[in-house]
Amino acid sequence: MAVDTTPAARSTSLFDQVANTAHEQVVFGYDPKTGLKAIIAIHNTVLGPALGGTRMWAYQSEAEALHDVLRLSRGMTYKSAISGINLGGGKAVIIGNSATDKTEALWRRYGKLVDSLGGKYITAEDVGTSPTDIEYVAMETDFVAGKPDYLGGGGDPSPVTAYGTYLGMKAAAKEAWGTDTLTNKKIMVQGVGHVGQYLVDHLTEEGATVLVADINDNNLQAVTSKHNNITVVPVDDVYSTPMDIYAPCALGATLNDDTIPQLTCQIVAGAANNQLKDEVKHGAMLQDRSILYAPDFLINAGGVINCYAELGDYNRDRAYGYTEKIYDRTREIFHRSAAEKITTHEAALRIAQQRIDDMALVNSTL
Ligand code: NAD
């Protein structure tokens, strides 16, 4: 989700920041003996426990870490709400260098912190955390999702994320062209890492004309050796290349003042988080150019859905079953956007907020 840059949100007061982003609870965990400096932000638990990964990052300041965790946890609330799953939004950050500061003691101390919240927050992997770290956390608490297969978890979420992205893309095609077939459509996949490679599998299987761009030659090699008729595009030419669909699967903020005017596509649908540099401005810019934008936080929700399917006994079919709902939900967003003359991003936020408000009524005492 976009960063709230209002003066209130930029306030240096810790309590102002928490209040302005409407968080339920923010927990600080400091343990000098193990070097743990963690912040867990629980944004909203109306729909269920707050689930979100733990990011380990060498933040320049504690204020920057707090700002990040408040922003990311709010994003998780809307991602789960729009996906129709019963999870709230939360996230955690650990201040530290993920290459040099990790120890078993740090992770297990962190696991105890997560456990102390009694299940209100469920953690998972994120930037800077690995399956081994999660394994240590899981030694101290049951409130962990996204565990590796050998620990009874759902394993790599990327195939599920790619599948949801593919379905969201098809829903957008249906809206734009009246049919959801992607056969012969020229589709640019920017970033062929974990998710992008699986997305390319779906697209080639359907007979799309696939273009790919990546800064990593090994990843390009992996997709081009698997599929013969894929065209590699230089990374700097991605936006100006003629295409029907642009699928950002690398970085955030690639939809901005510089790139949007170059786009020739009719649809943007990809897995990257936070694709709109400015949610309001760039959502509107796409709409003004008649480019249909499938909101990222819905169509890339396969990862969190995979975690959801892990609560109880993990079942991959269940994960794919929930993920299939992304198609209809994406269509619903487009209809709401057209009916209310708002951007698709705004329509998705309204539907998500409506679900939270409705479920708050269900949960209130009779
Ligand atoms: P990844 O790191 O495996 O892949 C990213 C790919 O993008 C890499 O191949 C990298 O070389 C490439 N890349 C980086 N900069 C680039 C550039 N400037 N131009 C072209 N390519 C570039 O990551 P991933 O797990 O595949 O995730 C991709 C995106 O989807 C990320 O934004 C991530 O946050 C988001 N996402 C992933 C999941 C998941 O299940 N993995 C879930 C939700 C969202």
mmCIF file of C-alpha atoms and ligand atoms in Angstrom:
data_model
loop_
_atom_site.group_PDB
_atom_site.id
_atom_site.type_symbol
_atom_site.label_atom_id
_atom_site.label_comp_id
_atom_site.label_asym_id
_atom_site.label_seq_id
_atom_site.Cartn_x
_atom_site.Cartn_y
_atom_site.Cartn_z
ATOM 1 C CA MET A 1 0.000 0.000 0.000
ATOM 2 C CA ALA A 2 1.163 3.550 -0.494
ATOM 3 C CA VAL A 3 2.937 5.422 2.202
ATOM 4 C CA ASP A 4 0.741 7.872 4.014
ATOM 5 C CA THR A 5 2.588 11.166 3.634
ATOM 6 C CA THR A 6 0.099 13.424 5.384
ATOM 7 C CA PRO A 7 1.620 15.704 8.041
ATOM 8 C CA ALA A 8 -0.092 13.619 10.730
ATOM 9 C CA ALA A 9 1.482 10.411 9.451
ATOM 10 C CA ARG A 10 4.896 12.046 9.272
ATOM 11 C CA SER A 11 4.628 13.077 12.890
ATOM 12 C CA THR A 12 7.601 12.019 14.965
ATOM 13 C CA SER A 13 5.347 11.146 17.883
ATOM 14 C CA LEU A 14 5.242 7.405 18.215
ATOM 15 C CA PHE A 15 1.687 7.377 19.537
ATOM 16 C CA ASP A 16 0.514 9.789 16.813
ATOM 17 C CA GLN A 17 1.844 7.468 14.149
ATOM 18 C CA VAL A 18 0.145 4.426 15.631
ATOM 19 C CA ALA A 19 -3.122 6.316 16.046
ATOM 20 C CA ASN A 20 -3.051 7.794 12.542
ATOM 21 C CA THR A 21 -2.654 4.419 10.904
ATOM 22 C CA ALA A 22 -5.376 2.950 13.153
ATOM 23 C CA HIS A 23 -3.300 0.098 14.492
ATOM 24 C CA GLU A 24 -4.696 -2.082 17.247
ATOM 25 C CA GLN A 25 -1.378 -2.836 18.894
ATOM 26 C CA VAL A 26 2.322 -2.283 18.369
ATOM 27 C CA VAL A 27 4.783 -4.359 20.375
ATOM 28 C CA PHE A 28 8.468 -3.627 20.814
ATOM 29 C CA GLY A 29 10.795 -6.482 21.692
ATOM 30 C CA TYR A 30 14.289 -5.578 22.853
ATOM 31 C CA ASP A 31 16.768 -8.085 24.160
ATOM 32 C CA PRO A 32 20.365 -6.817 24.412
ATOM 33 C CA LYS A 33 21.739 -10.309 25.191
ATOM 34 C CA THR A 34 20.689 -11.796 21.849
ATOM 35 C CA GLY A 35 20.731 -8.493 19.959
ATOM 36 C CA LEU A 36 17.009 -8.676 19.198
ATOM 37 C CA LYS A 37 15.349 -5.394 18.227
ATOM 38 C CA ALA A 38 11.919 -6.235 16.886
ATOM 39 C CA ILE A 39 8.684 -4.369 16.263
ATOM 40 C CA ILE A 40 5.455 -6.279 15.703
ATOM 41 C CA ALA A 41 2.582 -4.209 14.333
ATOM 42 C CA ILE A 42 -0.932 -5.612 14.566
ATOM 43 C CA HIS A 43 -3.059 -3.465 12.326
ATOM 44 C CA ASN A 44 -6.452 -5.132 12.380
ATOM 45 C CA THR A 45 -7.798 -8.431 13.710
ATOM 46 C CA VAL A 46 -11.493 -8.086 12.866
ATOM 47 C CA LEU A 47 -11.327 -10.888 10.312
ATOM 48 C CA GLY A 48 -8.920 -13.118 12.210
ATOM 49 C CA PRO A 49 -5.392 -13.259 13.598
ATOM 50 C CA ALA A 50 -2.983 -10.750 12.082
ATOM 51 C CA LEU A 51 -0.740 -12.625 9.677
ATOM 52 C CA GLY A 52 2.291 -11.156 7.977
ATOM 53 C CA GLY A 53 5.953 -11.919 7.537
ATOM 54 C CA THR A 54 8.958 -10.780 9.545
ATOM 55 C CA ARG A 55 11.324 -8.539 7.620
ATOM 56 C CA MET A 56 14.954 -8.318 8.725
ATOM 57 C CA TRP A 57 16.551 -5.168 7.422
ATOM 58 C CA ALA A 58 19.407 -2.823 8.352
ATOM 59 C CA TYR A 59 17.166 0.197 8.833
ATOM 60 C CA GLN A 60 18.945 3.539 9.062
ATOM 61 C CA SER A 61 16.918 4.464 12.143
ATOM 62 C CA GLU A 62 14.309 3.075 14.522
ATOM 63 C CA ALA A 63 11.839 5.625 13.121
ATOM 64 C CA GLU A 64 12.324 4.200 9.645
ATOM 65 C CA ALA A 65 11.711 0.672 10.961
ATOM 66 C CA LEU A 66 8.528 1.779 12.691
ATOM 67 C CA HIS A 67 7.301 3.570 9.591
ATOM 68 C CA ASP A 68 7.903 0.467 7.483
ATOM 69 C CA VAL A 69 6.174 -1.943 9.832
ATOM 70 C CA LEU A 70 3.120 0.294 10.176
ATOM 71 C CA ARG A 71 2.838 0.633 6.391
ATOM 72 C CA LEU A 72 3.365 -3.067 5.657
ATOM 73 C CA SER A 73 0.975 -4.335 8.324
ATOM 74 C CA ARG A 74 -1.813 -2.089 7.041
ATOM 75 C CA GLY A 75 -1.204 -3.511 3.577
ATOM 76 C CA MET A 76 -1.665 -7.044 4.908
ATOM 77 C CA THR A 77 -5.070 -6.132 6.353
ATOM 78 C CA TYR A 78 -6.364 -5.143 2.918
ATOM 79 C CA LYS A 79 -4.679 -8.010 1.106
ATOM 80 C CA SER A 80 -6.346 -10.632 3.298
ATOM 81 C CA ALA A 81 -9.666 -8.795 3.415
ATOM 82 C CA ILE A 82 -9.980 -8.472 -0.364
ATOM 83 C CA SER A 83 -8.973 -12.130 -0.774
ATOM 84 C CA GLY A 84 -11.942 -13.291 1.273
ATOM 85 C CA ILE A 85 -9.852 -15.140 3.851
ATOM 86 C CA ASN A 86 -10.281 -14.873 7.594
ATOM 87 C CA LEU A 87 -7.036 -13.208 8.500
ATOM 88 C CA GLY A 88 -6.214 -9.801 9.842
ATOM 89 C CA GLY A 89 -3.189 -7.718 8.986
ATOM 90 C CA GLY A 90 0.120 -7.640 10.782
ATOM 91 C CA LYS A 91 3.808 -7.511 10.078
ATOM 92 C CA ALA A 92 7.058 -7.482 12.004
ATOM 93 C CA VAL A 93 10.483 -6.015 11.455
ATOM 94 C CA ILE A 94 13.777 -6.948 13.035
ATOM 95 C CA ILE A 95 16.418 -4.254 12.891
ATOM 96 C CA GLY A 96 19.655 -5.872 11.799
ATOM 97 C CA ASN A 97 21.799 -7.015 8.939
ATOM 98 C CA SER A 98 20.404 -10.279 7.614
ATOM 99 C CA ALA A 99 23.833 -11.283 6.277
ATOM 100 C CA THR A 100 25.731 -10.872 9.550
ATOM 101 C CA ASP A 101 23.414 -10.536 12.559
ATOM 102 C CA LYS A 102 21.446 -13.779 12.514
ATOM 103 C CA THR A 103 21.852 -16.331 15.294
ATOM 104 C CA GLU A 104 19.738 -19.194 16.553
ATOM 105 C CA ALA A 105 19.391 -17.367 19.881
ATOM 106 C CA LEU A 106 18.047 -14.221 18.196
ATOM 107 C CA TRP A 107 15.412 -16.130 16.258
ATOM 108 C CA ARG A 108 14.334 -18.217 19.208
ATOM 109 C CA ARG A 109 14.094 -15.138 21.417
ATOM 110 C CA TYR A 110 11.980 -13.584 18.686
ATOM 111 C CA GLY A 111 9.860 -16.768 18.611
ATOM 112 C CA LYS A 112 9.158 -16.266 22.320
ATOM 113 C CA LEU A 113 8.067 -12.696 21.634
ATOM 114 C CA VAL A 114 5.641 -13.883 18.942
ATOM 115 C CA ASP A 115 4.383 -16.594 21.282
ATOM 116 C CA SER A 116 3.731 -14.079 24.056
ATOM 117 C CA LEU A 117 0.980 -12.554 21.888
ATOM 118 C CA GLY A 118 -0.999 -15.772 22.197
ATOM 119 C CA GLY A 119 -1.853 -16.118 18.494
ATOM 120 C CA LYS A 120 -3.010 -12.591 17.832
ATOM 121 C CA TYR A 121 -0.063 -12.314 15.456
ATOM 122 C CA ILE A 122 1.114 -15.136 13.175
ATOM 123 C CA THR A 123 4.486 -14.663 11.556
ATOM 124 C CA ALA A 124 5.991 -15.922 8.282
ATOM 125 C CA GLU A 125 8.991 -15.361 6.003
ATOM 126 C CA ASP A 126 9.688 -12.028 4.359
ATOM 127 C CA VAL A 127 12.642 -10.108 2.957
ATOM 128 C CA GLY A 128 15.762 -11.051 4.938
ATOM 129 C CA THR A 129 14.302 -14.192 6.530
ATOM 130 C CA SER A 130 14.949 -17.764 5.404
ATOM 131 C CA PRO A 131 13.363 -21.170 6.005
ATOM 132 C CA THR A 132 16.085 -21.890 8.582
ATOM 133 C CA ASP A 133 15.207 -18.737 10.532
ATOM 134 C CA ILE A 134 11.542 -19.705 10.470
ATOM 135 C CA GLU A 135 12.471 -23.156 11.716
ATOM 136 C CA TYR A 136 14.118 -21.576 14.776
ATOM 137 C CA VAL A 137 11.094 -19.361 15.387
ATOM 138 C CA ALA A 138 8.849 -22.431 15.129
ATOM 139 C CA MET A 139 10.827 -24.094 17.947
ATOM 140 C CA GLU A 140 9.395 -21.473 20.305
ATOM 141 C CA THR A 141 5.906 -20.824 18.976
ATOM 142 C CA ASP A 142 3.145 -22.465 16.975
ATOM 143 C CA PHE A 143 2.134 -19.106 15.558
ATOM 144 C CA VAL A 144 4.184 -19.439 12.374
ATOM 145 C CA ALA A 145 2.985 -19.962 8.808
ATOM 146 C CA GLY A 146 4.799 -20.356 5.507
ATOM 147 C CA LYS A 147 6.837 -23.181 6.968
ATOM 148 C CA PRO A 148 8.881 -25.439 4.712
ATOM 149 C CA ASP A 149 7.273 -28.710 3.540
ATOM 150 C CA TYR A 150 9.412 -30.795 5.879
ATOM 151 C CA LEU A 151 7.895 -28.969 8.858
ATOM 152 C CA GLY A 152 4.383 -29.656 7.619
ATOM 153 C CA GLY A 153 4.052 -26.244 5.983
ATOM 154 C CA GLY A 154 3.016 -25.106 2.556
ATOM 155 C CA GLY A 155 6.535 -24.682 1.204
ATOM 156 C CA ASP A 156 7.344 -22.225 -1.554
ATOM 157 C CA PRO A 157 4.303 -19.969 -2.103
ATOM 158 C CA SER A 158 5.501 -18.754 -5.520
ATOM 159 C CA PRO A 159 3.527 -21.244 -7.678
ATOM 160 C CA VAL A 160 0.334 -20.299 -5.840
ATOM 161 C CA THR A 161 1.105 -16.593 -6.210
ATOM 162 C CA ALA A 162 1.765 -17.063 -9.917
ATOM 163 C CA TYR A 163 -1.493 -18.940 -10.375
ATOM 164 C CA GLY A 164 -3.501 -16.152 -8.710
ATOM 165 C CA THR A 165 -1.720 -13.549 -10.817
ATOM 166 C CA TYR A 166 -2.522 -15.525 -13.945
ATOM 167 C CA LEU A 167 -6.214 -15.698 -12.997
ATOM 168 C CA GLY A 168 -6.311 -11.985 -12.203
ATOM 169 C CA MET A 169 -4.774 -11.343 -15.623
ATOM 170 C CA LYS A 170 -7.429 -13.490 -17.298
ATOM 171 C CA ALA A 171 -10.182 -11.621 -15.457
ATOM 172 C CA ALA A 172 -8.705 -8.377 -16.772
ATOM 173 C CA ALA A 173 -8.610 -9.789 -20.311
ATOM 174 C CA LYS A 174 -12.290 -10.664 -20.020
ATOM 175 C CA GLU A 175 -13.062 -7.107 -19.007
ATOM 176 C CA ALA A 176 -10.931 -5.494 -21.696
ATOM 177 C CA TRP A 177 -11.584 -7.809 -24.629
ATOM 178 C CA GLY A 178 -14.763 -9.734 -23.754
ATOM 179 C CA THR A 179 -12.911 -13.062 -23.576
ATOM 180 C CA ASP A 180 -10.398 -14.268 -21.051
ATOM 181 C CA THR A 181 -8.243 -16.174 -23.481
ATOM 182 C CA LEU A 182 -4.646 -15.028 -23.553
ATOM 183 C CA THR A 183 -3.772 -16.915 -26.728
ATOM 184 C CA ASN A 184 -1.644 -14.742 -29.037
ATOM 185 C CA LYS A 185 -1.688 -11.840 -26.583
ATOM 186 C CA LYS A 186 1.686 -10.157 -26.264
ATOM 187 C CA ILE A 187 2.563 -10.278 -22.575
ATOM 188 C CA MET A 188 5.642 -8.707 -21.001
ATOM 189 C CA VAL A 189 6.803 -10.417 -17.808
ATOM 190 C CA GLN A 190 9.222 -8.082 -16.044
ATOM 191 C CA GLY A 191 11.229 -10.227 -13.621
ATOM 192 C CA VAL A 192 11.412 -13.981 -14.043
ATOM 193 C CA GLY A 193 12.344 -14.941 -10.486
ATOM 194 C CA HIS A 194 10.324 -17.279 -8.284
ATOM 195 C CA VAL A 195 6.898 -16.013 -9.309
ATOM 196 C CA GLY A 196 7.685 -14.808 -12.849
ATOM 197 C CA GLN A 197 8.956 -18.204 -13.971
ATOM 198 C CA TYR A 198 5.761 -19.963 -12.918
ATOM 199 C CA LEU A 199 3.691 -17.229 -14.529
ATOM 200 C CA VAL A 200 5.554 -17.752 -17.803
ATOM 201 C CA ASP A 201 4.639 -21.468 -17.604
ATOM 202 C CA HIS A 202 0.917 -20.632 -17.464
ATOM 203 C CA LEU A 203 1.163 -18.069 -20.253
ATOM 204 C CA THR A 204 3.103 -20.236 -22.673
ATOM 205 C CA GLU A 205 0.757 -23.129 -22.001
ATOM 206 C CA GLU A 206 -2.105 -20.918 -23.093
ATOM 207 C CA GLY A 207 -0.349 -19.842 -26.274
ATOM 208 C CA ALA A 208 0.467 -16.272 -25.318
ATOM 209 C CA THR A 209 3.358 -14.468 -26.995
ATOM 210 C CA VAL A 210 5.666 -14.014 -24.027
ATOM 211 C CA LEU A 211 8.333 -11.332 -23.671
ATOM 212 C CA VAL A 212 10.627 -11.345 -20.658
ATOM 213 C CA ALA A 213 13.110 -8.943 -19.083
ATOM 214 C CA ASP A 214 15.387 -9.502 -16.124
ATOM 215 C CA ILE A 215 18.701 -8.229 -14.778
ATOM 216 C CA ASN A 216 19.656 -11.780 -13.841
ATOM 217 C CA ASP A 217 20.989 -13.771 -16.809
ATOM 218 C CA ASN A 218 20.625 -17.110 -15.036
ATOM 219 C CA ASN A 219 16.908 -16.536 -14.539
ATOM 220 C CA LEU A 220 16.499 -15.503 -18.179
ATOM 221 C CA GLN A 221 18.382 -18.607 -19.223
ATOM 222 C CA ALA A 222 16.103 -20.788 -17.091
ATOM 223 C CA VAL A 223 12.937 -19.606 -18.861
ATOM 224 C CA THR A 224 14.324 -19.409 -22.387
ATOM 225 C CA SER A 225 15.794 -22.909 -22.195
ATOM 226 C CA LYS A 226 12.468 -24.289 -20.951
ATOM 227 C CA HIS A 227 10.288 -22.546 -23.551
ATOM 228 C CA ASN A 228 11.496 -22.013 -27.147
ATOM 229 C CA ASN A 229 9.539 -19.044 -28.396
ATOM 230 C CA ILE A 230 10.170 -16.478 -25.702
ATOM 231 C CA THR A 231 11.658 -13.097 -26.582
ATOM 232 C CA VAL A 232 14.106 -11.417 -24.239
ATOM 233 C CA VAL A 233 13.748 -7.634 -24.053
ATOM 234 C CA PRO A 234 16.460 -5.348 -22.588
ATOM 235 C CA VAL A 235 15.383 -4.096 -19.159
ATOM 236 C CA ASP A 236 15.454 -0.467 -20.292
ATOM 237 C CA ASP A 237 13.030 -1.170 -23.160
ATOM 238 C CA VAL A 238 10.312 -2.829 -21.081
ATOM 239 C CA TYR A 239 7.880 0.096 -20.929
ATOM 240 C CA SER A 240 8.169 1.287 -24.532
ATOM 241 C CA THR A 241 7.924 -2.148 -26.155
ATOM 242 C CA PRO A 242 4.566 -2.728 -27.896
ATOM 243 C CA MET A 243 2.536 -5.198 -25.803
ATOM 244 C CA ASP A 244 -1.009 -6.077 -24.789
ATOM 245 C CA ILE A 245 -0.320 -6.818 -21.125
ATOM 246 C CA TYR A 246 2.412 -5.617 -18.813
ATOM 247 C CA ALA A 247 3.065 -7.966 -15.874
ATOM 248 C CA PRO A 248 5.392 -6.402 -13.276
ATOM 249 C CA CYS A 249 6.946 -9.296 -11.335
ATOM 250 C CA ALA A 250 10.156 -7.712 -10.068
ATOM 251 C CA LEU A 251 10.071 -4.443 -8.174
ATOM 252 C CA GLY A 252 7.511 -2.062 -6.704
ATOM 253 C CA ALA A 253 6.745 1.479 -7.929
ATOM 254 C CA THR A 254 7.240 0.682 -11.618
ATOM 255 C CA LEU A 255 4.001 2.516 -12.440
ATOM 256 C CA ASN A 256 5.020 6.137 -12.146
ATOM 257 C CA ASP A 257 5.292 9.503 -13.945
ATOM 258 C CA ASP A 258 8.101 8.253 -16.198
ATOM 259 C CA THR A 259 6.793 4.837 -17.164
ATOM 260 C CA ILE A 260 3.024 5.250 -17.574
ATOM 261 C CA PRO A 261 3.267 7.630 -20.573
ATOM 262 C CA GLN A 262 5.434 5.050 -22.365
ATOM 263 C CA LEU A 263 3.054 2.120 -21.935
ATOM 264 C CA THR A 264 1.226 0.836 -25.000
ATOM 265 C CA CYS A 265 -0.556 -2.023 -23.215
ATOM 266 C CA GLN A 266 -4.246 -2.227 -22.380
ATOM 267 C CA ILE A 267 -3.782 -4.186 -19.150
ATOM 268 C CA VAL A 268 -1.388 -4.142 -16.210
ATOM 269 C CA ALA A 269 -1.523 -7.340 -14.156
ATOM 270 C CA GLY A 270 1.476 -8.638 -12.259
ATOM 271 C CA ALA A 271 2.711 -10.047 -8.960
ATOM 272 C CA ALA A 272 5.007 -7.289 -7.690
ATOM 273 C CA ASN A 273 3.948 -5.540 -4.492
ATOM 274 C CA ASN A 274 3.115 -1.823 -4.470
ATOM 275 C CA GLN A 275 3.255 -1.335 -8.226
ATOM 276 C CA LEU A 276 1.696 2.132 -8.118
ATOM 277 C CA LYS A 277 4.316 4.614 -6.943
ATOM 278 C CA ASP A 278 1.480 6.839 -5.747
ATOM 279 C CA GLU A 279 -1.785 4.902 -5.298
ATOM 280 C CA VAL A 280 -4.042 7.829 -6.088
ATOM 281 C CA LYS A 281 -2.121 9.705 -8.763
ATOM 282 C CA HIS A 282 -0.808 6.762 -10.735
ATOM 283 C CA GLY A 283 -4.011 4.749 -10.426
ATOM 284 C CA ALA A 284 -5.778 7.719 -12.061
ATOM 285 C CA MET A 285 -3.062 8.137 -14.713
ATOM 286 C CA LEU A 286 -3.561 4.553 -15.850
ATOM 287 C CA GLN A 287 -7.308 5.028 -15.977
ATOM 288 C CA ASP A 288 -6.948 8.231 -18.020
ATOM 289 C CA ARG A 289 -4.932 6.268 -20.567
ATOM 290 C CA SER A 290 -7.589 3.513 -20.634
ATOM 291 C CA ILE A 291 -5.164 0.980 -19.186
ATOM 292 C CA LEU A 292 -6.950 -1.528 -16.989
ATOM 293 C CA TYR A 293 -5.061 -2.121 -13.762
ATOM 294 C CA ALA A 294 -5.655 -5.357 -11.817
ATOM 295 C CA PRO A 295 -4.850 -4.367 -8.205
ATOM 296 C CA ASP A 296 -1.603 -6.008 -7.115
ATOM 297 C CA PHE A 297 -2.632 -6.694 -3.548
ATOM 298 C CA LEU A 298 -5.480 -8.917 -4.732
ATOM 299 C CA ILE A 299 -3.945 -10.766 -7.644
ATOM 300 C CA ASN A 300 -0.657 -11.503 -5.831
ATOM 301 C CA ALA A 301 -2.428 -12.758 -2.699
ATOM 302 C CA GLY A 302 -1.627 -16.427 -3.421
ATOM 303 C CA GLY A 303 1.269 -16.277 -0.941
ATOM 304 C CA VAL A 304 -0.857 -15.221 2.007
ATOM 305 C CA ILE A 305 -3.614 -17.597 0.883
ATOM 306 C CA ASN A 306 -1.042 -20.405 0.955
ATOM 307 C CA CYS A 307 -0.231 -19.445 4.560
ATOM 308 C CA TYR A 308 -3.931 -19.389 5.401
ATOM 309 C CA ALA A 309 -4.321 -22.906 3.994
ATOM 310 C CA GLU A 310 -1.556 -23.962 6.386
ATOM 311 C CA LEU A 311 -3.503 -23.111 9.525
ATOM 312 C CA GLY A 312 -4.777 -26.504 10.535
ATOM 313 C CA ASP A 313 -3.396 -29.216 8.250
ATOM 314 C CA TYR A 314 -1.847 -27.808 5.088
ATOM 315 C CA ASN A 315 -3.611 -28.885 1.955
ATOM 316 C CA ARG A 316 -2.379 -27.595 -1.399
ATOM 317 C CA ASP A 317 -5.759 -28.162 -3.083
ATOM 318 C CA ARG A 318 -7.346 -25.895 -0.490
ATOM 319 C CA ALA A 319 -4.730 -23.218 -1.224
ATOM 320 C CA TYR A 320 -5.491 -23.400 -4.950
ATOM 321 C CA GLY A 321 -9.227 -23.454 -4.242
ATOM 322 C CA TYR A 322 -9.091 -20.169 -2.329
ATOM 323 C CA THR A 323 -6.763 -18.719 -4.953
ATOM 324 C CA GLU A 324 -9.284 -19.431 -7.707
ATOM 325 C CA LYS A 325 -11.622 -16.886 -6.146
ATOM 326 C CA ILE A 326 -9.214 -14.184 -7.326
ATOM 327 C CA TYR A 327 -10.779 -14.354 -10.785
ATOM 328 C CA ASP A 328 -14.307 -13.399 -9.664
ATOM 329 C CA ARG A 329 -13.043 -10.905 -7.126
ATOM 330 C CA THR A 330 -11.013 -9.119 -9.795
ATOM 331 C CA ARG A 331 -14.111 -8.926 -12.006
ATOM 332 C CA GLU A 332 -16.096 -7.519 -9.086
ATOM 333 C CA ILE A 333 -13.485 -4.796 -8.618
ATOM 334 C CA PHE A 334 -13.724 -3.773 -12.278
ATOM 335 C CA HIS A 335 -17.513 -3.539 -12.057
ATOM 336 C CA ARG A 336 -17.368 -1.450 -8.910
ATOM 337 C CA SER A 337 -14.736 0.799 -10.468
ATOM 338 C CA ALA A 338 -16.939 1.386 -13.513
ATOM 339 C CA ALA A 339 -20.140 1.848 -11.512
ATOM 340 C CA GLU A 340 -18.643 4.328 -9.059
ATOM 341 C CA LYS A 341 -16.236 5.969 -11.510
ATOM 342 C CA ILE A 342 -13.260 5.334 -9.268
ATOM 343 C CA THR A 343 -9.923 3.688 -9.954
ATOM 344 C CA THR A 344 -9.676 -0.078 -9.692
ATOM 345 C CA HIS A 345 -7.273 0.344 -6.794
ATOM 346 C CA GLU A 346 -9.779 2.479 -4.901
ATOM 347 C CA ALA A 347 -12.570 0.008 -5.706
ATOM 348 C CA ALA A 348 -10.484 -2.830 -4.254
ATOM 349 C CA LEU A 349 -9.811 -0.848 -1.080
ATOM 350 C CA ARG A 350 -13.508 -0.057 -0.667
ATOM 351 C CA ILE A 351 -14.553 -3.690 -1.084
ATOM 352 C CA ALA A 352 -11.899 -4.776 1.415
ATOM 353 C CA GLN A 353 -12.935 -2.108 3.938
ATOM 354 C CA GLN A 354 -16.590 -3.010 3.479
ATOM 355 C CA ARG A 355 -15.848 -6.636 4.300
ATOM 356 C CA ILE A 356 -13.991 -5.615 7.463
ATOM 357 C CA ASP A 357 -16.851 -3.332 8.522
ATOM 358 C CA ASP A 358 -19.466 -6.024 7.835
ATOM 359 C CA MET A 359 -17.570 -8.675 9.739
ATOM 360 C CA ALA A 360 -17.152 -6.294 12.672
ATOM 361 C CA LEU A 361 -20.962 -6.337 12.860
ATOM 362 C CA VAL A 362 -21.025 -10.137 12.768
ATOM 363 C CA ASN A 363 -18.479 -10.290 15.573
ATOM 364 C CA SER A 364 -20.231 -7.730 17.797
ATOM 365 C CA THR A 365 -22.241 -9.078 20.715
ATOM 366 C CA LEU A 366 -25.968 -9.593 20.121
HETATM 367 P P1 NAD B 1 12.456 -12.914 -6.889
HETATM 368 O O1 NAD B 1 13.485 -12.105 -6.190
HETATM 369 O O2 NAD B 1 12.582 -14.394 -6.919
HETATM 370 O O3 NAD B 1 12.346 -12.440 -8.433
HETATM 371 C C1 NAD B 1 12.445 -11.106 -8.814
HETATM 372 C C2 NAD B 1 13.115 -11.103 -10.185
HETATM 373 O O4 NAD B 1 13.127 -9.752 -10.647
HETATM 374 C C3 NAD B 1 14.568 -11.579 -10.146
HETATM 375 O O5 NAD B 1 14.779 -12.506 -11.188
HETATM 376 C C4 NAD B 1 15.374 -10.303 -10.366
HETATM 377 O O6 NAD B 1 16.592 -10.512 -11.029
HETATM 378 C C5 NAD B 1 14.402 -9.511 -11.223
HETATM 379 N N1 NAD B 1 14.649 -8.080 -11.244
HETATM 380 C C6 NAD B 1 15.119 -7.272 -10.264
HETATM 381 N N2 NAD B 1 15.236 -6.002 -10.710
HETATM 382 C C7 NAD B 1 14.818 -6.014 -11.999
HETATM 383 C C8 NAD B 1 14.695 -5.006 -12.998
HETATM 384 N N3 NAD B 1 15.025 -3.744 -12.747
HETATM 385 N N4 NAD B 1 14.226 -5.361 -14.212
HETATM 386 C C9 NAD B 1 13.883 -6.642 -14.477
HETATM 387 N N5 NAD B 1 13.992 -7.643 -13.565
HETATM 388 C C10 NAD B 1 14.453 -7.324 -12.352
HETATM 389 O O7 NAD B 1 11.064 -12.454 -6.265
HETATM 390 P P2 NAD B 1 9.678 -13.215 -6.386
HETATM 391 O O8 NAD B 1 9.465 -14.032 -5.161
HETATM 392 O O9 NAD B 1 9.531 -13.804 -7.723
HETATM 393 O O10 NAD B 1 8.673 -11.974 -6.260
HETATM 394 C C11 NAD B 1 8.491 -11.078 -7.340
HETATM 395 C C12 NAD B 1 7.604 -9.923 -6.888
HETATM 396 O O11 NAD B 1 6.349 -10.439 -6.448
HETATM 397 C C13 NAD B 1 8.162 -9.133 -5.710
HETATM 398 O O12 NAD B 1 7.766 -7.789 -5.833
HETATM 399 C C14 NAD B 1 7.462 -9.743 -4.507
HETATM 400 O O13 NAD B 1 7.366 -8.844 -3.437
HETATM 401 C C15 NAD B 1 6.105 -10.046 -5.093
HETATM 402 N N6 NAD B 1 5.400 -11.112 -4.421
HETATM 403 C C16 NAD B 1 5.939 -12.364 -4.347
HETATM 404 C C17 NAD B 1 5.230 -13.387 -3.710
HETATM 405 C C18 NAD B 1 5.772 -14.787 -3.657
HETATM 406 O O14 NAD B 1 4.989 -15.714 -3.374
HETATM 407 N N7 NAD B 1 7.044 -15.008 -3.913
HETATM 408 C C19 NAD B 1 3.959 -13.121 -3.138
HETATM 409 C C20 NAD B 1 3.422 -11.826 -3.251
HETATM 410 C C21 NAD B 1 4.156 -10.839 -3.890
#
